Short mmCIF file of C-alpha atoms and ligand atoms in Angstrom, two decimals:
data_model
loop_
_atom_site.label_atom_id
_atom_site.label_comp_id
_atom_site.label_asym_id
_atom_site.label_seq_id
_atom_site.Cartn_x
_atom_site.Cartn_y
_atom_site.Cartn_z
CA MET A 1 42.88 88.62 114.24
CA LYS A 2 39.58 87.10 115.29
CA VAL A 3 37.62 90.46 114.60
CA ASN A 4 38.08 89.62 110.84
CA ARG A 5 36.52 85.55 112.00
CA ARG A 6 33.60 86.97 113.66
CA ASN A 7 30.04 86.20 112.55
CA ARG A 8 27.63 89.43 111.79
CA ALA A 9 26.10 89.01 115.74
CA GLY A 10 29.31 89.11 117.05
CA ARG A 11 30.64 91.97 115.40
CA ARG A 12 27.49 94.00 116.38
CA LYS A 13 28.07 93.24 119.78
CA LEU A 14 31.54 94.24 119.47
CA LEU A 15 30.81 97.70 118.24
CA GLN A 16 28.23 98.27 120.75
CA GLY A 17 30.29 97.57 123.40
CA ALA A 18 33.25 98.73 122.08
CA LEU A 19 32.28 101.63 120.77
CA GLY A 20 29.39 102.68 123.48
CA LEU A 21 27.36 103.38 120.43
CA PRO A 22 23.67 101.66 118.69
CA LEU A 23 25.67 99.82 115.37
CA LEU A 24 23.41 102.25 113.22
CA ALA A 25 25.89 105.65 114.58
CA ALA A 26 28.11 103.30 114.63
CA CYS A 27 28.31 103.14 110.91
CA ALA A 28 27.58 106.50 110.19
CA THR A 29 31.18 107.40 108.03
CA THR A 30 32.69 111.30 108.31
CA ALA A 31 35.38 112.62 106.30
CA ARG A 32 37.77 111.40 108.38
CA ASN A 33 41.00 112.46 106.08
CA ASP A 34 39.70 116.17 106.62
CA PHE A 35 40.43 115.82 110.08
CA ARG A 36 43.11 118.12 112.16
CA LEU A 37 43.69 117.72 115.60
CA PRO A 38 43.36 121.37 116.51
CA ASP A 39 45.88 123.42 119.49
CA SER A 40 42.63 123.45 121.77
CA PHE A 41 39.81 120.81 122.37
CA CYS A 42 37.53 123.30 123.43
CA GLY A 43 34.36 123.01 121.03
CA SER A 44 35.70 120.67 118.75
CA SER A 45 35.37 117.02 119.20
CA LEU A 46 36.62 113.57 118.08
CA PRO A 47 34.38 112.47 114.70
CA PRO A 48 32.20 108.78 115.48
CA ALA A 49 34.05 105.61 114.94
CA SER A 50 33.23 103.26 112.19
CA ALA A 51 32.67 99.47 111.81
CA ALA A 52 35.51 100.53 109.39
CA ASP A 53 38.08 101.52 111.95
CA VAL A 54 37.73 98.57 113.88
CA GLN A 55 38.52 96.02 111.07
CA SER A 56 41.41 98.52 110.15
CA ALA A 57 42.37 99.36 113.08
CA ARG A 58 46.22 99.23 112.50
CA VAL A 59 47.22 98.63 116.10
CA ARG A 60 45.65 95.88 117.66
CA ILE A 61 46.82 94.12 120.81
CA ALA A 62 45.51 91.60 123.67
CA ALA A 63 46.07 91.80 127.21
CA MET A 64 46.29 88.26 128.19
CA PRO A 65 48.29 86.22 131.23
CA ALA A 66 51.54 84.38 130.00
CA GLN A 67 54.82 82.75 131.59
CA ARG A 68 57.70 84.89 131.18
CA ALA A 69 61.66 83.96 132.12
CA LEU A 70 62.08 87.15 134.52
CA LYS A 71 65.92 86.13 135.76
CA ALA A 72 68.47 85.02 134.07
CA GLY A 73 69.82 81.31 134.67
CA SER A 74 71.44 82.02 138.19
CA GLY A 75 75.45 82.05 137.79
CA SER A 76 75.65 78.98 135.28
CA ALA A 77 74.74 79.21 132.10
CA ASP A 78 72.86 76.42 131.08
CA SER A 79 70.54 76.20 134.35
CA THR A 80 67.26 77.04 133.20
CA PRO A 81 65.62 80.09 134.44
CA ARG A 82 62.17 79.48 136.09
CA LYS A 83 58.87 81.34 134.71
CA THR A 84 56.77 83.68 135.74
CA ALA A 85 53.32 84.03 135.32
CA ILE A 86 53.05 88.02 134.27
CA TRP A 87 50.09 89.60 132.65
CA THR A 88 50.88 91.38 129.50
CA TYR A 89 49.92 93.14 126.71
CA ALA A 90 50.77 91.32 123.13
CA ASP A 91 50.36 91.44 119.57
CA ALA A 92 47.32 90.30 118.67
CA THR A 93 48.57 88.91 115.49
CA GLN A 94 51.91 87.61 117.33
CA PRO A 95 51.35 86.16 120.58
CA GLU A 96 54.80 85.87 122.03
CA LEU A 97 55.69 89.19 121.21
CA ASP A 98 55.61 91.08 125.13
CA SER A 99 54.54 94.51 125.27
CA PRO A 100 55.14 95.68 121.97
CA ILE A 101 56.01 99.53 121.82
CA ILE A 102 53.31 101.35 119.37
CA ARG A 103 54.69 103.29 117.17
CA ALA A 104 52.66 106.92 115.48
CA ARG A 105 53.31 110.34 114.00
CA GLN A 106 52.20 113.56 114.85
CA GLY A 107 49.49 114.61 114.02
CA GLU A 108 48.12 111.61 113.40
CA LEU A 109 44.74 109.77 115.18
CA LEU A 110 45.60 106.14 115.85
CA PRO A 111 43.18 103.48 116.28
CA VAL A 112 43.94 100.57 118.48
CA LEU A 113 42.06 98.19 119.09
CA VAL A 114 42.52 96.40 122.63
CA GLU A 115 41.37 92.38 123.30
CA ASN A 116 40.80 91.98 127.23
CA ARG A 117 41.72 88.10 127.16
CA LEU A 118 42.37 87.91 131.08
CA PRO A 119 40.20 86.63 133.39
CA ALA A 120 39.41 90.09 135.14
CA PRO A 121 37.66 93.84 133.47
CA THR A 122 40.45 96.62 132.30
CA THR A 123 40.75 99.66 130.44
CA VAL A 124 43.65 100.89 129.08
CA HIS A 125 45.19 104.39 130.59
CA TRP A 126 47.67 106.17 127.57
CA HIS A 127 49.67 108.04 130.08
CA GLY A 128 50.99 111.49 128.70
CA LEU A 129 48.74 111.49 125.84
CA ARG A 130 46.95 114.96 125.67
CA LEU A 131 43.71 113.21 123.79
CA HIS A 132 40.37 113.20 123.74
CA ASN A 133 38.69 112.49 127.39
CA ALA A 134 36.78 109.55 125.99
CA MET A 135 39.59 107.38 125.07
CA ASP A 136 41.71 108.33 128.11
CA GLY A 137 40.70 104.96 129.88
CA VAL A 138 39.27 105.71 132.97
CA PRO A 139 36.67 103.51 133.71
CA GLU A 140 33.24 104.28 135.23
CA VAL A 141 34.06 107.91 134.66
CA THR A 142 35.76 107.76 130.32
CA GLN A 143 34.41 104.80 129.60
CA GLN A 144 32.68 101.53 130.73
CA ALA A 145 35.48 98.57 132.16
CA ILE A 146 36.29 96.29 128.91
CA ALA A 147 35.11 93.18 130.56
CA ALA A 148 36.72 89.82 129.77
CA GLY A 149 36.42 89.06 126.37
CA GLU A 150 35.57 92.28 125.12
CA ARG A 151 37.42 94.53 123.06
CA PHE A 152 37.51 98.06 122.98
CA LEU A 153 38.33 100.45 119.97
CA TYR A 154 40.89 103.62 121.02
CA ARG A 155 41.28 106.65 119.24
CA LEU A 156 44.67 108.07 120.03
CA ALA A 157 44.73 111.77 119.42
CA CYS A 158 49.09 112.56 118.67
CA ARG A 159 49.12 115.59 119.28
CA ASP A 160 52.71 115.73 120.90
CA ALA A 161 55.83 114.04 119.77
CA GLY A 162 57.43 111.81 121.90
CA THR A 163 57.79 109.02 124.65
CA PHE A 164 54.19 108.15 125.96
CA TRP A 165 53.21 104.82 127.41
CA TYR A 166 50.17 102.71 128.32
CA HIS A 167 49.76 100.43 131.07
CA PRO A 168 46.07 99.48 132.66
CA HIS A 169 43.53 102.43 134.38
CA LEU A 170 41.34 99.63 136.73
CA MET A 171 43.05 97.69 140.01
CA SER A 172 46.50 99.17 138.28
CA GLN A 173 47.75 98.48 141.51
CA GLU A 174 47.42 94.68 140.83
CA GLN A 175 47.05 94.95 136.87
CA LEU A 176 50.26 97.10 136.33
CA VAL A 177 51.53 95.25 138.88
CA ARG A 178 51.49 91.61 137.34
CA GLY A 179 53.21 93.05 134.30
CA LEU A 180 51.08 95.15 132.11
CA GLY A 181 52.59 98.43 130.34
CA GLY A 182 54.12 99.30 127.35
CA ALA A 183 55.82 102.03 125.50
CA LEU A 184 54.20 104.34 123.06
CA ILE A 185 56.44 106.35 120.73
CA VAL A 186 55.19 109.15 118.93
CA ALA A 187 57.45 110.48 115.89
CA GLU A 188 58.14 114.01 115.79
CA ASP A 189 56.88 115.61 111.83
CA GLN A 190 60.34 116.51 111.40
CA PRO A 191 62.27 113.59 113.35
CA VAL A 192 65.75 114.62 114.45
CA PRO A 193 68.13 111.86 113.23
CA VAL A 194 69.62 109.67 115.39
CA GLU A 195 71.72 106.39 115.00
CA GLN A 196 70.18 104.00 117.93
CA ASP A 197 67.22 105.16 118.76
CA LEU A 198 66.23 103.02 121.95
CA VAL A 199 63.65 102.57 123.94
CA TRP A 200 64.06 100.64 127.47
CA VAL A 201 60.67 100.14 129.61
CA LEU A 202 61.85 99.94 133.32
CA LYS A 203 59.93 98.34 135.57
CA ASP A 204 60.31 95.97 138.83
CA TRP A 205 58.82 92.71 139.79
CA LEU A 206 58.43 91.68 143.73
CA LEU A 207 58.89 87.86 143.50
CA ASP A 208 58.87 85.20 145.88
CA ALA A 209 61.35 81.92 146.01
CA ASP A 210 59.63 80.48 143.00
CA GLN A 211 59.46 83.46 140.96
CA GLN A 212 56.43 84.43 141.23
CA ILE A 213 54.76 87.26 141.27
CA ARG A 214 53.80 88.22 145.04
CA GLY A 215 49.90 88.23 145.65
CA ASP A 216 49.99 91.07 148.44
CA PHE A 217 49.34 94.12 146.42
CA GLU A 218 47.30 95.82 148.63
CA ASP A 219 49.93 95.06 151.50
CA THR A 220 49.34 97.84 154.24
CA ARG A 221 52.61 98.76 154.58
CA ASP A 222 53.26 99.64 151.75
CA MET A 223 50.38 101.75 151.20
CA SER A 224 51.73 103.70 153.98
CA HIS A 225 55.07 103.36 153.20
CA ALA A 226 57.35 104.42 149.92
CA GLY A 227 54.65 101.49 147.71
CA ARG A 228 55.30 98.40 146.57
CA ILE A 229 59.39 98.03 145.96
CA GLY A 230 60.56 94.60 143.79
CA ASN A 231 63.64 92.95 144.56
CA HIS A 232 64.48 92.50 140.64
CA VAL A 233 64.17 95.13 137.60
CA THR A 234 64.13 93.87 133.73
CA ILE A 235 64.59 96.20 130.94
CA ASN A 236 61.82 95.71 128.36
CA GLY A 237 61.49 92.15 130.11
CA GLU A 238 65.26 91.06 130.03
CA PRO A 239 67.00 91.01 133.16
CA ALA A 240 68.57 94.31 134.32
CA GLN A 241 70.03 94.11 137.63
CA PHE A 242 73.96 92.86 138.01
CA ALA A 243 75.90 92.58 141.05
CA ASP A 244 78.77 94.42 139.39
CA SER A 245 78.69 93.44 135.16
CA ASP A 246 76.54 93.89 132.99
CA PRO A 247 77.45 90.16 130.81
CA ARG A 248 75.41 91.35 127.55
CA PRO A 249 77.08 94.79 127.00
CA LEU A 250 74.42 96.92 124.75
CA ARG A 251 77.62 97.67 121.48
CA ILE A 252 77.05 100.73 120.05
CA PRO A 253 79.03 101.75 116.82
CA ILE A 254 81.75 104.61 118.34
CA GLY A 255 80.55 108.12 117.22
CA ALA A 256 76.58 107.00 116.96
CA ARG A 257 74.42 109.89 117.82
CA VAL A 258 72.06 107.84 120.24
CA ARG A 259 68.26 108.81 121.70
CA LEU A 260 67.31 106.93 124.97
CA ARG A 261 63.95 107.00 125.70
CA LEU A 262 63.77 105.85 129.33
CA ILE A 263 60.29 104.59 130.46
CA ASN A 264 59.73 104.01 134.69
CA ALA A 265 56.76 101.52 134.44
CA ALA A 266 57.18 100.29 138.20
CA SER A 267 54.76 100.82 140.18
CA ALA A 268 56.51 102.98 143.06
CA ARG A 269 60.16 103.01 142.65
CA SER A 270 62.24 106.10 141.23
CA PHE A 271 64.99 104.95 139.16
CA VAL A 272 68.22 107.14 140.00
CA LEU A 273 70.58 106.22 137.49
CA LYS A 274 74.12 107.50 137.35
CA PHE A 275 75.99 107.34 134.47
CA GLU A 276 79.60 106.35 134.53
CA SER A 277 82.89 105.71 132.17
CA ASP A 278 86.01 106.39 131.79
CA SER A 279 85.45 109.89 129.55
CA GLY A 280 83.75 111.34 131.77
CA PHE A 281 81.00 110.81 129.88
CA VAL A 282 77.55 112.79 130.97
CA PRO A 283 74.44 112.06 129.03
CA THR A 284 71.98 115.17 127.90
CA ILE A 285 68.60 115.17 128.47
CA ALA A 286 66.47 116.49 125.83
CA ALA A 287 63.45 115.90 126.44
CA LEU A 288 61.21 115.05 129.81
CA ASP A 289 57.38 113.38 129.82
CA GLY A 290 57.80 113.07 126.36
CA PHE A 291 57.86 117.48 126.20
CA PRO A 292 61.04 118.46 124.65
CA CYS A 293 63.17 121.03 127.16
CA PRO A 294 66.08 122.75 126.69
CA LEU A 295 69.00 120.72 126.36
CA HIS A 296 70.67 119.92 129.47
CA GLN A 297 73.16 118.16 131.73
CA PRO A 298 71.73 116.35 134.64
CA PRO A 299 73.58 117.10 137.87
CA ASP A 300 76.59 114.84 138.86
CA GLY A 301 75.35 112.46 135.94
CA VAL A 302 72.62 111.49 137.65
CA VAL A 303 69.12 110.65 135.78
CA VAL A 304 66.25 110.33 138.62
CA ILE A 305 62.95 108.88 136.91
CA ALA A 306 60.72 109.06 139.67
CA ALA A 307 57.01 106.40 138.54
CA ALA A 308 55.16 106.88 135.45
CA GLN A 309 58.08 109.51 134.55
CA ARG A 310 59.66 109.28 131.08
CA VAL A 311 63.54 110.69 130.09
CA ASP A 312 65.17 111.41 126.45
CA LEU A 313 68.59 111.40 126.15
CA LEU A 314 70.56 112.51 123.69
CA PHE A 315 74.84 111.19 123.21
CA ASP A 316 76.84 110.67 120.91
CA MET A 317 78.58 107.24 121.80
CA PRO A 318 82.12 107.98 123.19
CA ASP A 319 84.88 105.14 123.01
CA GLY A 320 84.62 102.79 125.42
CA ARG A 321 82.24 101.52 128.06
CA ILE A 322 79.54 103.49 129.91
CA ARG A 323 77.77 102.30 133.26
CA ILE A 324 74.62 102.92 133.98
CA ARG A 325 74.29 102.65 137.23
CA GLU A 326 71.02 102.11 139.43
CA MET A 327 71.80 104.31 142.97
CA ARG A 328 68.57 104.78 144.57
CA GLU A 329 69.35 103.19 147.65
CA PRO A 330 73.42 103.89 146.98
CA ARG A 331 73.90 100.79 149.41
CA ARG A 332 72.10 98.74 147.69
CA GLY A 333 73.15 99.82 144.39
CA PHE A 334 73.38 97.67 141.44
CA MET A 335 74.71 97.76 137.93
CA LEU A 336 71.23 98.11 135.48
CA ARG A 337 72.96 97.96 131.97
CA GLU A 338 76.22 98.60 130.12
CA LEU A 339 76.94 99.96 127.07
CA LEU A 340 80.38 99.27 124.54
CA SER A 341 81.77 100.92 121.54
CA VAL A 342 82.41 99.22 118.96
CA SER A 343 84.75 100.03 116.08
CA GLN A 344 82.28 100.44 112.86
CA VAL A 345 83.98 100.90 109.11
CA GLY A 346 83.56 103.53 107.22
CA GLN A 347 82.36 105.46 110.49
CA SER A 348 80.89 108.69 109.81
CA GLN A 349 82.90 112.18 111.07
CA SER A 350 81.63 114.85 113.36
CA ARG A 351 78.09 115.50 113.51
CA GLY A 352 77.97 118.37 115.03
CA PRO A 353 76.56 119.84 118.14
CA LEU A 354 73.14 117.67 119.58
CA ILE A 355 70.25 119.64 118.15
CA ALA A 356 66.83 120.20 120.63
CA LEU A 357 63.69 118.21 119.76
CA PRO A 358 61.52 120.94 118.40
CA ALA A 359 59.01 121.81 120.75
CA ASN A 360 55.45 120.49 120.91
CA ARG A 361 52.59 122.89 120.31
CA TRP A 362 51.30 124.25 124.19
CA LEU A 363 49.01 127.08 125.13
CA GLU A 364 50.81 129.26 127.26
CA PRO A 365 48.58 129.66 130.32
CA LYS A 366 47.88 133.21 131.76
CA LEU A 367 49.47 133.78 134.94
CA ASP A 368 47.56 137.02 135.37
CA GLN A 369 44.11 135.73 134.74
CA ALA A 370 44.55 131.99 136.13
CA LYS A 371 41.85 130.06 138.57
CA ILE A 372 44.55 129.73 141.85
CA PHE A 373 43.34 126.18 143.99
CA ASP A 374 45.76 125.32 146.88
CA VAL A 375 46.16 121.18 146.61
CA LEU A 376 47.10 119.73 150.07
CA PHE A 377 48.19 115.88 150.19
CA GLU A 378 48.07 114.41 153.22
CA GLY A 379 48.18 111.34 155.26
CA GLY A 380 50.90 108.18 154.99
CA ALA A 381 53.18 106.66 157.84
CA ARG A 382 54.59 109.11 160.44
CA GLY A 383 52.04 111.86 159.46
CA GLN A 384 49.65 114.31 161.03
CA LEU A 385 45.72 113.33 159.19
CA LYS A 386 43.27 113.04 161.89
CA GLN A 387 40.40 113.73 159.94
CA ALA A 388 39.37 112.59 156.26
CA ARG A 389 36.21 112.17 153.93
CA VAL A 390 35.68 109.22 152.55
CA GLY A 391 32.86 109.29 150.46
CA ARG A 392 29.31 110.32 152.49
CA GLU A 393 31.39 109.39 155.70
CA SER A 394 34.27 111.26 157.75
CA LEU A 395 36.40 109.30 158.98
CA SER A 396 39.26 109.54 161.85
CA ALA A 397 42.83 108.77 160.05
CA GLU A 398 42.52 105.16 162.46
CA GLN A 399 38.95 104.56 161.19
CA MET A 400 39.84 104.72 156.71
CA LEU A 401 43.17 102.56 157.67
CA ASP A 402 40.83 99.34 159.41
CA ARG A 403 37.79 99.53 157.25
CA TYR A 404 39.44 100.14 153.72
CA ASN A 405 42.64 100.11 154.06
CA MET A 406 43.16 103.54 153.09
CA ASN A 407 45.44 106.56 154.41
CA TRP A 408 45.83 108.92 152.29
CA THR A 409 43.59 112.21 151.06
CA ILE A 410 43.92 114.92 148.72
CA ASN A 411 42.28 118.14 149.95
CA GLY A 412 40.76 115.96 153.17
CA VAL A 413 39.41 113.29 150.87
CA ALA A 414 39.98 110.03 150.30
CA SER A 415 38.90 108.78 146.99
CA ARG A 416 39.71 104.62 145.53
CA GLU A 417 37.38 104.73 143.08
CA HIS A 418 37.39 107.10 140.00
CA GLN A 419 33.58 108.39 139.73
CA HIS A 420 33.59 110.72 142.69
CA ALA A 421 32.98 114.48 142.38
CA PRO A 422 35.74 116.15 140.98
CA PHE A 423 37.47 118.82 143.35
CA ILE A 424 38.65 121.77 140.64
CA ARG A 425 35.81 122.77 137.90
CA VAL A 426 37.25 124.88 135.81
CA SER A 427 36.17 126.67 131.99
CA CYS A 428 37.41 125.72 129.05
CA ASN A 429 40.59 127.75 128.05
CA ASP A 430 40.74 128.28 131.32
CA SER A 431 44.58 129.18 132.89
CA VAL A 432 44.80 127.14 136.08
CA LEU A 433 47.78 127.36 138.82
CA LEU A 434 47.93 124.85 141.26
CA ARG A 435 49.10 126.05 144.74
CA MET A 436 50.46 122.58 145.88
CA ARG A 437 51.92 121.00 149.19
CA ASN A 438 53.08 117.91 150.38
CA ASP A 439 52.47 117.71 153.86
CA THR A 440 53.08 114.14 154.41
CA GLN A 441 56.55 112.18 155.27
CA TRP A 442 56.91 110.77 151.25
CA GLN A 443 57.64 111.02 147.78
CA HIS A 444 54.40 111.73 145.97
CA PRO A 445 54.99 111.72 141.80
CA ILE A 446 51.70 113.60 141.13
CA HIS A 447 50.76 112.33 137.64
CA LEU A 448 47.44 114.70 136.34
CA HIS A 449 45.86 113.27 133.22
CA GLY A 450 45.14 115.11 129.44
CA PHE A 451 47.65 117.56 130.50
CA HIS A 452 51.11 118.68 130.40
CA PHE A 453 51.81 121.39 132.97
CA LYS A 454 54.52 123.57 133.24
CA VAL A 455 56.58 123.71 136.44
CA LEU A 456 56.51 127.33 137.52
CA THR A 457 58.16 126.53 140.96
CA VAL A 458 59.42 124.28 143.40
CA ASP A 459 60.00 125.11 147.36
CA GLY A 460 59.27 128.83 146.00
CA GLN A 461 61.84 129.11 143.42
CA ALA A 462 61.71 128.94 139.28
CA PRO A 463 63.74 125.79 138.56
CA ARG A 464 66.60 125.90 136.78
CA VAL A 465 65.41 124.57 133.17
CA THR A 466 61.92 124.70 132.08
CA THR A 467 59.84 121.71 131.87
CA HIS A 468 56.57 120.76 130.95
CA ARG A 469 55.57 117.54 132.54
CA ASP A 470 52.33 114.90 132.94
CA THR A 471 54.01 114.14 136.17
CA ILE A 472 55.81 116.07 139.35
CA MET A 473 57.86 114.66 141.78
CA MET A 474 56.97 115.86 145.21
CA GLU A 475 59.76 115.54 147.76
CA PRO A 476 58.85 115.08 151.63
CA ARG A 477 57.31 118.28 152.98
CA SER A 478 57.18 120.09 149.66
CA ARG A 479 56.05 122.49 147.76
CA ALA A 480 54.96 123.10 144.28
CA GLU A 481 53.40 125.72 141.81
CA ILE A 482 52.42 124.01 137.91
CA ALA A 483 50.53 125.73 135.75
CA PHE A 484 48.52 124.59 132.37
CA VAL A 485 45.91 126.01 129.75
CA ALA A 486 42.70 123.99 130.83
CA ASP A 487 42.27 123.08 126.33
CA SER A 488 40.40 120.06 126.88
CA PRO A 489 37.18 118.91 128.07
CA GLY A 490 36.08 116.16 130.61
CA ILE A 491 37.47 114.97 133.92
CA TRP A 492 40.45 114.39 134.16
CA MET A 493 41.76 112.06 137.02
CA PHE A 494 44.73 113.65 139.58
CA HIS A 495 47.02 111.73 141.88
CA CYS A 496 50.09 109.84 142.80
CA HIS A 497 51.59 107.84 140.38
CA ILE A 498 52.50 105.40 143.28
CA LEU A 499 50.10 102.78 142.86
CA GLN A 500 49.74 101.64 145.96
CA HIS A 501 49.20 105.72 147.37
CA GLN A 502 46.29 106.08 144.21
CA ALA A 503 44.29 102.67 145.58
CA GLY A 504 44.94 104.19 149.41
CA GLY A 505 43.28 107.00 148.75
CA MET A 506 45.59 109.50 146.81
CA MET A 507 43.40 110.35 143.56
CA ALA A 508 41.23 113.46 142.44
CA ALA A 509 39.44 114.28 139.68
CA ILE A 510 39.32 117.90 137.96
CA GLU A 511 36.65 118.73 135.42
CA VAL A 512 37.35 121.13 132.28
CA ILE A 513 34.08 122.12 131.16
CU1 C2O B 20 49.42 106.86 134.42
CU2 C2O B 20 46.28 107.76 135.86
O1 C2O B 20 48.13 107.14 135.71
CU1 CU B 21 52.27 108.65 146.82
#
């Protein structure tokens, strides 16, 4: 890794750039081994990083351009697929490795050194991690963007075990669409034993006839409708879109206990996955957005994952095939992947029933004392939005569209820049209840940084299963109530994770003081 080869001056520059601190302060040492992650970050802070932290960072990734074959050769086995110019995260020591799965342990403060080898500034957001605000990767708010050629040391508080992911938070409607995004897996203190722990990063790509990523990242129609939907789907970068059968099914020993971690890293698409088998098998949902939930089966065996959400499934591999079909548009459904059982020699028997994952430590909000806020989402095609505020201006919906290519508001305000006045301010450790209403004709997966919230009601009804999420899908013309304890100070983004909607104004900020 380059850091070791850098000269002194370079290293000093790196420290200043990466840590935003003068060299001397950065070198101050702390009793790091005594550091423990508290249940609430109110009144506790991240110990300063040292030069040693940079040099010893266990995980080093580089954001960089690359060429990848995203499609298998069309038909015949020997036709060479054309490569697509993408952007990817590479393990800085193994650049041929795409978007490595970053693995951490619960309770750890994980140092990740990010190097920007892109032709543009970037940041990395650690989606779903309840970490310190300074490490949240929001440009101009929690850090200066990482300029091309620069590095930044993230130190990730892994309070929670579960399935998380990382992606850029600067021009994400372009950077994520070009391919940046990877899995971050935090192992439980006491792992639940499984024989196969699979991580699938689901992603779609909008490719032109030359197999290149279409450059219309700010297309007005995508922005004001359902977002940018790709025409090619991959799992971990491998083609995962087949007409009727998967030519290379994944072989899994019969009876093996499997944990399948699904991450939706698409910019807009929901994945609607139907699990089919001859044995009538239905998978069990064990966690949503990284947070364990009561074990339950999805209605009709259909697992729905909105943009940015995660679902952890647990199951014992049945005899035969499991076909996973993508059914978002039922008439244009396709085979995503197939699992095929293989017999194993000396197979162990009877694993007993599935066991729920151990809960993460999460403070229960006090609803009778909660600060209550109404949140209204408006705009989009066929919406009723008349007037909106953009910065200091008050504009009609048409003016906003013409001048800024924006079309969405949260409580009447359209924000595209990360730096703007927070629309909600609360005190540290306050209980917060958001009463949200989607007054549009479109779906919005709404994401809150820095917290997991409990879903109290959807359209006035308590949900069938209690869940703690970081991203909730708001159906068109629907309502939802969510609650959390504001146990982490800072300015936290709150936005639609359809990235074209986010760029189109659907972003706000919540400040915890
Ligand atoms: Cu997945 Cu604001 O982020
Ligand atoms: Cu949206």
